[in-house]
Amino acid sequence: MMKHLFLTIFALAFAATDIQAQRIKGSDTVLPIAQQTAERFMTLNPNARVTVTGGGSGVGISALLDETTDIAMASRSIKFSEKMKAKAAGEELEEIPVAYDALAVVVHPSNPVKQLTRRQLEDIFRGKITNWKQVGGDDRKIVVYSRETSSGTYEFFKESVLKNKNYMSSSLSMPATGAIIQSVSQTRGAIGYVGLAYVSPRIKTLAVSYDDKHFAAPTLENAINKTYPIVRPLYYYYNKKNAGLVDPLLQFVLSPAGQEIIKKSGYIPINEE
């Protein structure tokens, strides 16, 4: 009896320490779905402990290379320089697309402008168009808000909208998506860009055209049917040697239940793109 009791206590103690602790860090764009899927995963797996923090795609990948996170969230592909750093350290990183995101161009709600072409956006963010009257708006100076250089959203907007040309030097760099929304909502001449899931009544979204003919608003439906042009994949990166640790969480994120959470959060499930 005593022996049986001892074994039971030992088993319970062992079970209590058998906790799958995982850290996720990186892209502010991916942050909402990472938090929501992690919370659901922990509800389904009481022994799991998942912590999620933002900071930007570059920050997440750096943390993965430094082994201070188990999964890096990124709203861009890994850079060549990051791949080389991993290779030099003898590490092999795995890339998993988990969702797609539409990038919305946002302005102050009072702005009468409703749509812009890709070229007009390029000229605004490069500082060639400086007044809203040049694109059919009020006689008001354009105030450009951008993300910081470590942001994958910054990289993707530069690649897709600016065709890899540089942003204007006087653009105001914001540390997170929430800061862009706050700044644009308080500045009548402002323009910025945010992930679709962050869109709120505090700011106004613009329809965009890449062919100067067909304009589409940034909505989940338009992103899925591919009429809205500024759409990008979102990734989880992990170190292959930790595959056993991260695999249960990744499988949940990619499962129908995980992808449904992603869709309800305003992102595009990977099986609908």
PDB file of C-alpha atoms in Angstrom:
ATOM      1  CA  MET A   1       0.000   0.000   0.000  1.00  0.00           C
ATOM      2  CA  MET A   2       2.791   2.394   0.988  1.00  0.00           C
ATOM      3  CA  LYS A   3       4.698   1.532  -2.173  1.00  0.00           C
ATOM      4  CA  HIS A   4       1.596   2.137  -4.305  1.00  0.00           C
ATOM      5  CA  LEU A   5       0.999   5.516  -2.615  1.00  0.00           C
ATOM      6  CA  PHE A   6       4.626   6.507  -3.210  1.00  0.00           C
ATOM      7  CA  LEU A   7       4.397   5.602  -6.903  1.00  0.00           C
ATOM      8  CA  THR A   8       1.148   7.572  -7.256  1.00  0.00           C
ATOM      9  CA  ILE A   9       2.701  10.677  -5.672  1.00  0.00           C
ATOM     10  CA  PHE A  10       5.800  10.270  -7.860  1.00  0.00           C
ATOM     11  CA  ALA A  11       3.646   9.982 -11.006  1.00  0.00           C
ATOM     12  CA  LEU A  12       1.646  13.087 -10.082  1.00  0.00           C
ATOM     13  CA  ALA A  13       4.834  15.050  -9.389  1.00  0.00           C
ATOM     14  CA  PHE A  14       6.276  13.929 -12.703  1.00  0.00           C
ATOM     15  CA  ALA A  15       3.077  14.907 -14.564  1.00  0.00           C
ATOM     16  CA  ALA A  16       3.170  18.356 -12.973  1.00  0.00           C
ATOM     17  CA  THR A  17       6.678  18.945 -14.326  1.00  0.00           C
ATOM     18  CA  ASP A  18       5.862  17.555 -17.767  1.00  0.00           C
ATOM     19  CA  ILE A  19       4.980  20.964 -19.164  1.00  0.00           C
ATOM     20  CA  GLN A  20       5.535  21.887 -22.814  1.00  0.00           C
ATOM     21  CA  ALA A  21       6.858  25.431 -22.452  1.00  0.00           C
ATOM     22  CA  GLN A  22       7.222  27.325 -25.719  1.00  0.00           C
ATOM     23  CA  ARG A  23       8.092  30.903 -26.625  1.00  0.00           C
ATOM     24  CA  ILE A  24       6.845  32.705 -29.721  1.00  0.00           C
ATOM     25  CA  LYS A  25       8.280  36.092 -30.690  1.00  0.00           C
ATOM     26  CA  GLY A  26       8.330  38.454 -33.672  1.00  0.00           C
ATOM     27  CA  SER A  27       5.931  40.087 -36.096  1.00  0.00           C
ATOM     28  CA  ASP A  28       3.287  42.437 -34.673  1.00  0.00           C
ATOM     29  CA  THR A  29       1.119  41.510 -37.680  1.00  0.00           C
ATOM     30  CA  VAL A  30       1.114  37.834 -36.734  1.00  0.00           C
ATOM     31  CA  LEU A  31       0.767  38.584 -33.005  1.00  0.00           C
ATOM     32  CA  PRO A  32      -3.084  38.475 -32.751  1.00  0.00           C
ATOM     33  CA  ILE A  33      -3.438  35.046 -34.379  1.00  0.00           C
ATOM     34  CA  ALA A  34      -0.429  33.690 -32.484  1.00  0.00           C
ATOM     35  CA  GLN A  35      -2.010  34.775 -29.192  1.00  0.00           C
ATOM     36  CA  GLN A  36      -5.473  33.431 -30.012  1.00  0.00           C
ATOM     37  CA  THR A  37      -4.304  30.072 -31.364  1.00  0.00           C
ATOM     38  CA  ALA A  38      -1.877  29.684 -28.421  1.00  0.00           C
ATOM     39  CA  GLU A  39      -4.677  30.377 -25.915  1.00  0.00           C
ATOM     40  CA  ARG A  40      -6.919  27.771 -27.544  1.00  0.00           C
ATOM     41  CA  PHE A  41      -4.039  25.293 -27.726  1.00  0.00           C
ATOM     42  CA  MET A  42      -3.385  25.721 -23.993  1.00  0.00           C
ATOM     43  CA  THR A  43      -7.094  25.191 -23.238  1.00  0.00           C
ATOM     44  CA  LEU A  44      -6.978  21.909 -25.166  1.00  0.00           C
ATOM     45  CA  ASN A  45      -3.588  20.951 -23.674  1.00  0.00           C
ATOM     46  CA  PRO A  46      -3.532  21.960 -19.976  1.00  0.00           C
ATOM     47  CA  ASN A  47       0.156  21.018 -19.626  1.00  0.00           C
ATOM     48  CA  ALA A  48       1.209  23.413 -22.405  1.00  0.00           C
ATOM     49  CA  ARG A  49       2.624  26.870 -21.615  1.00  0.00           C
ATOM     50  CA  VAL A  50       2.982  29.243 -24.563  1.00  0.00           C
ATOM     51  CA  THR A  51       4.174  32.847 -24.246  1.00  0.00           C
ATOM     52  CA  VAL A  52       3.744  35.229 -27.195  1.00  0.00           C
ATOM     53  CA  THR A  53       5.476  38.609 -27.639  1.00  0.00           C
ATOM     54  CA  GLY A  54       5.862  41.022 -30.555  1.00  0.00           C
ATOM     55  CA  GLY A  55       8.691  43.336 -31.570  1.00  0.00           C
ATOM     56  CA  GLY A  56       8.863  42.811 -35.334  1.00  0.00           C
ATOM     57  CA  SER A  57       9.864  40.055 -37.773  1.00  0.00           C
ATOM     58  CA  GLY A  58      13.578  40.856 -37.580  1.00  0.00           C
ATOM     59  CA  VAL A  59      13.485  40.775 -33.785  1.00  0.00           C
ATOM     60  CA  GLY A  60      11.779  37.369 -33.865  1.00  0.00           C
ATOM     61  CA  ILE A  61      14.267  35.798 -36.268  1.00  0.00           C
ATOM     62  CA  SER A  62      17.204  37.241 -34.270  1.00  0.00           C
ATOM     63  CA  ALA A  63      15.702  35.731 -31.112  1.00  0.00           C
ATOM     64  CA  LEU A  64      15.368  32.368 -32.876  1.00  0.00           C
ATOM     65  CA  LEU A  65      19.037  32.486 -33.908  1.00  0.00           C
ATOM     66  CA  ASP A  66      20.000  33.491 -30.335  1.00  0.00           C
ATOM     67  CA  GLU A  67      17.826  30.652 -28.986  1.00  0.00           C
ATOM     68  CA  THR A  68      15.762  33.045 -26.865  1.00  0.00           C
ATOM     69  CA  THR A  69      12.574  31.982 -28.660  1.00  0.00           C
ATOM     70  CA  ASP A  70      11.302  28.637 -29.986  1.00  0.00           C
ATOM     71  CA  ILE A  71       9.194  30.051 -32.822  1.00  0.00           C
ATOM     72  CA  ALA A  72       9.730  33.286 -34.751  1.00  0.00           C
ATOM     73  CA  MET A  73       6.674  35.013 -36.255  1.00  0.00           C
ATOM     74  CA  ALA A  74       7.435  36.799 -39.531  1.00  0.00           C
ATOM     75  CA  SER A  75       5.425  38.778 -42.059  1.00  0.00           C
ATOM     76  CA  ARG A  76       8.217  38.390 -44.626  1.00  0.00           C
ATOM     77  CA  SER A  77      10.510  35.629 -45.827  1.00  0.00           C
ATOM     78  CA  ILE A  78      13.791  35.110 -44.040  1.00  0.00           C
ATOM     79  CA  LYS A  79      16.584  37.300 -45.452  1.00  0.00           C
ATOM     80  CA  PHE A  80      19.729  35.904 -47.074  1.00  0.00           C
ATOM     81  CA  SER A  81      21.853  37.445 -44.305  1.00  0.00           C
ATOM     82  CA  GLU A  82      19.716  35.672 -41.659  1.00  0.00           C
ATOM     83  CA  LYS A  83      20.050  32.369 -43.522  1.00  0.00           C
ATOM     84  CA  MET A  84      23.824  32.800 -43.601  1.00  0.00           C
ATOM     85  CA  LYS A  85      23.924  33.557 -39.877  1.00  0.00           C
ATOM     86  CA  ALA A  86      21.954  30.367 -39.176  1.00  0.00           C
ATOM     87  CA  LYS A  87      24.233  28.340 -41.455  1.00  0.00           C
ATOM     88  CA  ALA A  88      27.351  29.737 -39.763  1.00  0.00           C
ATOM     89  CA  ALA A  89      25.943  28.627 -36.405  1.00  0.00           C
ATOM     90  CA  GLY A  90      25.214  25.170 -37.801  1.00  0.00           C
ATOM     91  CA  GLU A  91      21.483  25.659 -37.368  1.00  0.00           C
ATOM     92  CA  GLU A  92      18.761  24.682 -39.860  1.00  0.00           C
ATOM     93  CA  LEU A  93      15.586  26.784 -39.816  1.00  0.00           C
ATOM     94  CA  GLU A  94      12.218  25.572 -41.082  1.00  0.00           C
ATOM     95  CA  GLU A  95       9.637  27.901 -42.673  1.00  0.00           C
ATOM     96  CA  ILE A  96       5.902  27.251 -42.227  1.00  0.00           C
ATOM     97  CA  PRO A  97       3.292  29.556 -43.867  1.00  0.00           C
ATOM     98  CA  VAL A  98       0.413  29.844 -41.362  1.00  0.00           C
ATOM     99  CA  ALA A  99      -1.873  32.465 -42.977  1.00  0.00           C
ATOM    100  CA  TYR A 100      -2.095  35.328 -45.461  1.00  0.00           C
ATOM    101  CA  ASP A 101      -2.649  38.978 -44.630  1.00  0.00           C
ATOM    102  CA  ALA A 102      -3.899  41.948 -46.617  1.00  0.00           C
ATOM    103  CA  LEU A 103      -2.082  45.215 -45.963  1.00  0.00           C
ATOM    104  CA  ALA A 104      -4.490  48.166 -45.725  1.00  0.00           C
ATOM    105  CA  VAL A 105      -3.516  51.742 -46.589  1.00  0.00           C
ATOM    106  CA  VAL A 106      -5.117  53.983 -43.964  1.00  0.00           C
ATOM    107  CA  VAL A 107      -5.848  57.716 -43.609  1.00  0.00           C
ATOM    108  CA  HIS A 108      -7.685  60.009 -41.192  1.00  0.00           C
ATOM    109  CA  PRO A 109     -11.493  59.457 -41.275  1.00  0.00           C
ATOM    110  CA  SER A 110     -12.067  63.058 -42.422  1.00  0.00           C
ATOM    111  CA  ASN A 111      -9.956  62.580 -45.584  1.00  0.00           C
ATOM    112  CA  PRO A 112     -12.225  62.706 -48.696  1.00  0.00           C
ATOM    113  CA  VAL A 113      -9.814  60.618 -50.824  1.00  0.00           C
ATOM    114  CA  LYS A 114     -11.250  57.137 -51.380  1.00  0.00           C
ATOM    115  CA  GLN A 115      -8.743  55.406 -53.642  1.00  0.00           C
ATOM    116  CA  LEU A 116      -5.157  55.536 -54.873  1.00  0.00           C
ATOM    117  CA  THR A 117      -3.112  53.707 -57.505  1.00  0.00           C
ATOM    118  CA  ARG A 118       0.079  51.878 -56.645  1.00  0.00           C
ATOM    119  CA  ARG A 119       2.082  54.584 -58.436  1.00  0.00           C
ATOM    120  CA  GLN A 120       0.382  57.343 -56.426  1.00  0.00           C
ATOM    121  CA  LEU A 121       1.188  55.438 -53.217  1.00  0.00           C
ATOM    122  CA  GLU A 122       4.789  55.051 -54.335  1.00  0.00           C
ATOM    123  CA  ASP A 123       5.056  58.784 -55.010  1.00  0.00           C
ATOM    124  CA  ILE A 124       3.482  59.641 -51.640  1.00  0.00           C
ATOM    125  CA  PHE A 125       5.726  57.330 -49.614  1.00  0.00           C
ATOM    126  CA  ARG A 126       8.795  58.439 -51.580  1.00  0.00           C
ATOM    127  CA  GLY A 127       7.985  62.132 -51.027  1.00  0.00           C
ATOM    128  CA  LYS A 128       7.182  63.063 -54.653  1.00  0.00           C
ATOM    129  CA  ILE A 129       3.523  63.809 -53.863  1.00  0.00           C
ATOM    130  CA  THR A 130       3.387  65.974 -50.735  1.00  0.00           C
ATOM    131  CA  ASN A 131      -0.117  67.499 -50.693  1.00  0.00           C
ATOM    132  CA  TRP A 132      -3.487  65.724 -50.700  1.00  0.00           C
ATOM    133  CA  LYS A 133      -4.786  68.112 -53.395  1.00  0.00           C
ATOM    134  CA  GLN A 134      -2.405  66.386 -55.854  1.00  0.00           C
ATOM    135  CA  VAL A 135      -4.536  63.229 -55.597  1.00  0.00           C
ATOM    136  CA  GLY A 136      -7.985  64.819 -55.423  1.00  0.00           C
ATOM    137  CA  GLY A 137      -8.080  65.657 -51.724  1.00  0.00           C
ATOM    138  CA  ASP A 138      -7.977  68.811 -49.612  1.00  0.00           C
ATOM    139  CA  ASP A 139      -5.155  71.339 -49.720  1.00  0.00           C
ATOM    140  CA  ARG A 140      -3.337  69.696 -46.842  1.00  0.00           C
ATOM    141  CA  LYS A 141       0.235  68.496 -46.313  1.00  0.00           C
ATOM    142  CA  ILE A 142       0.620  64.701 -46.381  1.00  0.00           C
ATOM    143  CA  VAL A 143       2.137  63.244 -43.216  1.00  0.00           C
ATOM    144  CA  VAL A 144       3.663  59.828 -43.939  1.00  0.00           C
ATOM    145  CA  TYR A 145       3.764  57.196 -41.193  1.00  0.00           C
ATOM    146  CA  SER A 146       5.785  54.025 -41.692  1.00  0.00           C
ATOM    147  CA  ARG A 147       7.004  51.072 -39.628  1.00  0.00           C
ATOM    148  CA  GLU A 148      10.568  50.713 -38.352  1.00  0.00           C
ATOM    149  CA  THR A 149      13.138  48.923 -40.531  1.00  0.00           C
ATOM    150  CA  SER A 150      13.071  45.677 -38.480  1.00  0.00           C
ATOM    151  CA  SER A 151       9.392  45.240 -39.377  1.00  0.00           C
ATOM    152  CA  GLY A 152       8.394  42.682 -42.000  1.00  0.00           C
ATOM    153  CA  THR A 153       5.435  44.928 -42.866  1.00  0.00           C
ATOM    154  CA  TYR A 154       7.915  47.729 -43.667  1.00  0.00           C
ATOM    155  CA  GLU A 155       9.857  45.329 -45.915  1.00  0.00           C
ATOM    156  CA  PHE A 156       6.781  43.996 -47.710  1.00  0.00           C
ATOM    157  CA  PHE A 157       5.254  47.433 -48.357  1.00  0.00           C
ATOM    158  CA  LYS A 158       8.602  48.610 -49.736  1.00  0.00           C
ATOM    159  CA  GLU A 159       8.828  45.573 -52.007  1.00  0.00           C
ATOM    160  CA  SER A 160       5.222  45.467 -53.252  1.00  0.00           C
ATOM    161  CA  VAL A 161       4.160  49.126 -53.336  1.00  0.00           C
ATOM    162  CA  LEU A 162       7.450  51.017 -53.716  1.00  0.00           C
ATOM    163  CA  LYS A 163       9.006  48.382 -55.994  1.00  0.00           C
ATOM    164  CA  ASN A 164      11.998  48.246 -53.644  1.00  0.00           C
ATOM    165  CA  LYS A 165      12.691  51.976 -53.873  1.00  0.00           C
ATOM    166  CA  ASN A 166      13.501  53.801 -50.617  1.00  0.00           C
ATOM    167  CA  TYR A 167      10.944  55.510 -48.403  1.00  0.00           C
ATOM    168  CA  MET A 168      11.207  59.290 -48.062  1.00  0.00           C
ATOM    169  CA  SER A 169      13.717  60.248 -45.358  1.00  0.00           C
ATOM    170  CA  SER A 170      11.163  62.388 -43.490  1.00  0.00           C
ATOM    171  CA  SER A 171       8.601  59.593 -43.022  1.00  0.00           C
ATOM    172  CA  LEU A 172       7.723  59.058 -39.353  1.00  0.00           C
ATOM    173  CA  SER A 173       8.848  55.626 -38.187  1.00  0.00           C
ATOM    174  CA  MET A 174       6.499  53.872 -35.743  1.00  0.00           C
ATOM    175  CA  PRO A 175       7.522  50.973 -33.465  1.00  0.00           C
ATOM    176  CA  ALA A 176       4.272  49.000 -33.796  1.00  0.00           C
ATOM    177  CA  THR A 177       1.001  48.778 -35.726  1.00  0.00           C
ATOM    178  CA  GLY A 178      -0.978  50.233 -32.813  1.00  0.00           C
ATOM    179  CA  ALA A 179       1.209  53.344 -32.904  1.00  0.00           C
ATOM    180  CA  ILE A 180       0.426  53.860 -36.610  1.00  0.00           C
ATOM    181  CA  ILE A 181      -3.327  53.588 -35.975  1.00  0.00           C
ATOM    182  CA  GLN A 182      -3.151  56.043 -33.084  1.00  0.00           C
ATOM    183  CA  SER A 183      -1.042  58.547 -35.041  1.00  0.00           C
ATOM    184  CA  VAL A 184      -3.159  58.355 -38.220  1.00  0.00           C
ATOM    185  CA  SER A 185      -6.399  58.688 -36.204  1.00  0.00           C
ATOM    186  CA  GLN A 186      -5.085  61.907 -34.618  1.00  0.00           C
ATOM    187  CA  THR A 187      -3.469  63.526 -37.690  1.00  0.00           C
ATOM    188  CA  ARG A 188      -5.767  64.901 -40.415  1.00  0.00           C
ATOM    189  CA  GLY A 189      -3.147  64.745 -43.185  1.00  0.00           C
ATOM    190  CA  ALA A 190      -1.785  61.332 -42.232  1.00  0.00           C
ATOM    191  CA  ILE A 191      -1.309  58.163 -44.270  1.00  0.00           C
ATOM    192  CA  GLY A 192       0.055  54.802 -43.126  1.00  0.00           C
ATOM    193  CA  TYR A 193      -0.339  51.049 -43.590  1.00  0.00           C
ATOM    194  CA  VAL A 194      -1.491  48.268 -41.254  1.00  0.00           C
ATOM    195  CA  GLY A 195      -2.463  44.608 -41.380  1.00  0.00           C
ATOM    196  CA  LEU A 196      -6.135  44.079 -42.235  1.00  0.00           C
ATOM    197  CA  ALA A 197      -6.953  42.624 -38.809  1.00  0.00           C
ATOM    198  CA  TYR A 198      -5.944  45.916 -37.162  1.00  0.00           C
ATOM    199  CA  VAL A 199      -8.386  48.066 -39.166  1.00  0.00           C
ATOM    200  CA  SER A 200     -10.830  49.951 -36.917  1.00  0.00           C
ATOM    201  CA  PRO A 201     -13.389  52.790 -37.148  1.00  0.00           C
ATOM    202  CA  ARG A 202     -10.664  55.132 -35.845  1.00  0.00           C
ATOM    203  CA  ILE A 203      -9.074  55.180 -39.300  1.00  0.00           C
ATOM    204  CA  LYS A 204     -10.282  55.010 -42.930  1.00  0.00           C
ATOM    205  CA  THR A 205      -9.052  52.468 -45.479  1.00  0.00           C
ATOM    206  CA  LEU A 206      -8.405  53.288 -49.149  1.00  0.00           C
ATOM    207  CA  ALA A 207      -9.210  51.199 -52.219  1.00  0.00           C
ATOM    208  CA  VAL A 208      -6.068  50.389 -54.194  1.00  0.00           C
ATOM    209  CA  SER A 209      -5.334  49.590 -57.847  1.00  0.00           C
ATOM    210  CA  TYR A 210      -2.170  48.114 -59.333  1.00  0.00           C
ATOM    211  CA  ASP A 211      -3.403  48.403 -62.945  1.00  0.00           C
ATOM    212  CA  ASP A 212      -4.886  51.948 -62.722  1.00  0.00           C
ATOM    213  CA  LYS A 213      -8.332  50.549 -63.650  1.00  0.00           C
ATOM    214  CA  HIS A 214      -9.678  48.125 -61.080  1.00  0.00           C
ATOM    215  CA  PHE A 215      -9.820  49.441 -57.515  1.00  0.00           C
ATOM    216  CA  ALA A 216     -10.504  47.111 -54.598  1.00  0.00           C
ATOM    217  CA  ALA A 217     -11.022  47.842 -50.909  1.00  0.00           C
ATOM    218  CA  PRO A 218      -8.979  45.911 -48.318  1.00  0.00           C
ATOM    219  CA  THR A 219     -11.520  43.335 -47.131  1.00  0.00           C
ATOM    220  CA  LEU A 220     -11.184  39.660 -46.258  1.00  0.00           C
ATOM    221  CA  GLU A 221     -13.402  38.758 -49.230  1.00  0.00           C
ATOM    222  CA  ASN A 222     -11.344  40.825 -51.696  1.00  0.00           C
ATOM    223  CA  ALA A 223      -8.111  39.377 -50.333  1.00  0.00           C
ATOM    224  CA  ILE A 224      -9.414  35.813 -50.730  1.00  0.00           C
ATOM    225  CA  ASN A 225     -10.759  36.403 -54.272  1.00  0.00           C
ATOM    226  CA  LYS A 226      -7.477  38.166 -55.168  1.00  0.00           C
ATOM    227  CA  THR A 227      -9.031  41.455 -56.320  1.00  0.00           C
ATOM    228  CA  TYR A 228      -7.173  43.334 -53.571  1.00  0.00           C
ATOM    229  CA  PRO A 229      -3.493  43.416 -54.568  1.00  0.00           C
ATOM    230  CA  ILE A 230      -1.505  43.989 -51.341  1.00  0.00           C
ATOM    231  CA  VAL A 231      -1.535  40.482 -49.845  1.00  0.00           C
ATOM    232  CA  ARG A 232       1.381  38.566 -48.316  1.00  0.00           C
ATOM    233  CA  PRO A 233       2.042  35.256 -46.547  1.00  0.00           C
ATOM    234  CA  LEU A 234       2.730  35.110 -42.822  1.00  0.00           C
ATOM    235  CA  TYR A 235       5.225  32.618 -41.424  1.00  0.00           C
ATOM    236  CA  TYR A 236       6.347  30.706 -38.377  1.00  0.00           C
ATOM    237  CA  TYR A 237      10.050  29.804 -38.324  1.00  0.00           C
ATOM    238  CA  TYR A 238      11.602  27.263 -35.989  1.00  0.00           C
ATOM    239  CA  ASN A 239      14.882  25.425 -35.536  1.00  0.00           C
ATOM    240  CA  LYS A 240      14.666  21.901 -36.966  1.00  0.00           C
ATOM    241  CA  LYS A 241      16.354  20.453 -33.891  1.00  0.00           C
ATOM    242  CA  ASN A 242      13.318  21.648 -31.860  1.00  0.00           C
ATOM    243  CA  ALA A 243      10.731  20.118 -34.217  1.00  0.00           C
ATOM    244  CA  GLY A 244       9.440  17.756 -31.537  1.00  0.00           C
ATOM    245  CA  LEU A 245       8.750  20.620 -29.149  1.00  0.00           C
ATOM    246  CA  VAL A 246       6.921  22.914 -31.582  1.00  0.00           C
ATOM    247  CA  ASP A 247       5.147  20.346 -33.762  1.00  0.00           C
ATOM    248  CA  PRO A 248       1.963  19.899 -31.647  1.00  0.00           C
ATOM    249  CA  LEU A 249       1.340  23.669 -31.624  1.00  0.00           C
ATOM    250  CA  LEU A 250       2.106  24.009 -35.351  1.00  0.00           C
ATOM    251  CA  GLN A 251      -0.246  21.131 -36.168  1.00  0.00           C
ATOM    252  CA  PHE A 252      -3.014  22.881 -34.234  1.00  0.00           C
ATOM    253  CA  VAL A 253      -2.432  26.236 -35.996  1.00  0.00           C
ATOM    254  CA  LEU A 254      -2.639  24.482 -39.386  1.00  0.00           C
ATOM    255  CA  SER A 255      -5.666  22.352 -38.415  1.00  0.00           C
ATOM    256  CA  PRO A 256      -9.237  23.329 -39.431  1.00  0.00           C
ATOM    257  CA  ALA A 257      -9.838  24.578 -35.870  1.00  0.00           C
ATOM    258  CA  GLY A 258      -6.683  26.730 -35.911  1.00  0.00           C
ATOM    259  CA  GLN A 259      -7.379  28.091 -39.385  1.00  0.00           C
ATOM    260  CA  GLU A 260     -10.950  28.968 -38.352  1.00  0.00           C
ATOM    261  CA  ILE A 261      -9.524  31.097 -35.510  1.00  0.00           C
ATOM    262  CA  ILE A 262      -7.262  32.773 -38.088  1.00  0.00           C
ATOM    263  CA  LYS A 263     -10.202  33.554 -40.397  1.00  0.00           C
ATOM    264  CA  LYS A 264     -12.375  34.917 -37.575  1.00  0.00           C
ATOM    265  CA  SER A 265      -9.464  37.194 -36.621  1.00  0.00           C
ATOM    266  CA  GLY A 266      -9.515  38.867 -40.053  1.00  0.00           C
ATOM    267  CA  TYR A 267      -6.725  36.905 -41.733  1.00  0.00           C
ATOM    268  CA  ILE A 268      -6.814  34.605 -44.748  1.00  0.00           C
ATOM    269  CA  PRO A 269      -6.501  30.858 -44.048  1.00  0.00           C
ATOM    270  CA  ILE A 270      -3.737  29.272 -46.104  1.00  0.00           C
ATOM    271  CA  ASN A 271      -6.169  26.869 -47.773  1.00  0.00           C
ATOM    272  CA  GLU A 272      -8.267  29.772 -49.142  1.00  0.00           C
ATOM    273  CA  GLU A 273      -5.549  31.760 -50.870  1.00  0.00           C
TER     274      GLU A 273
END
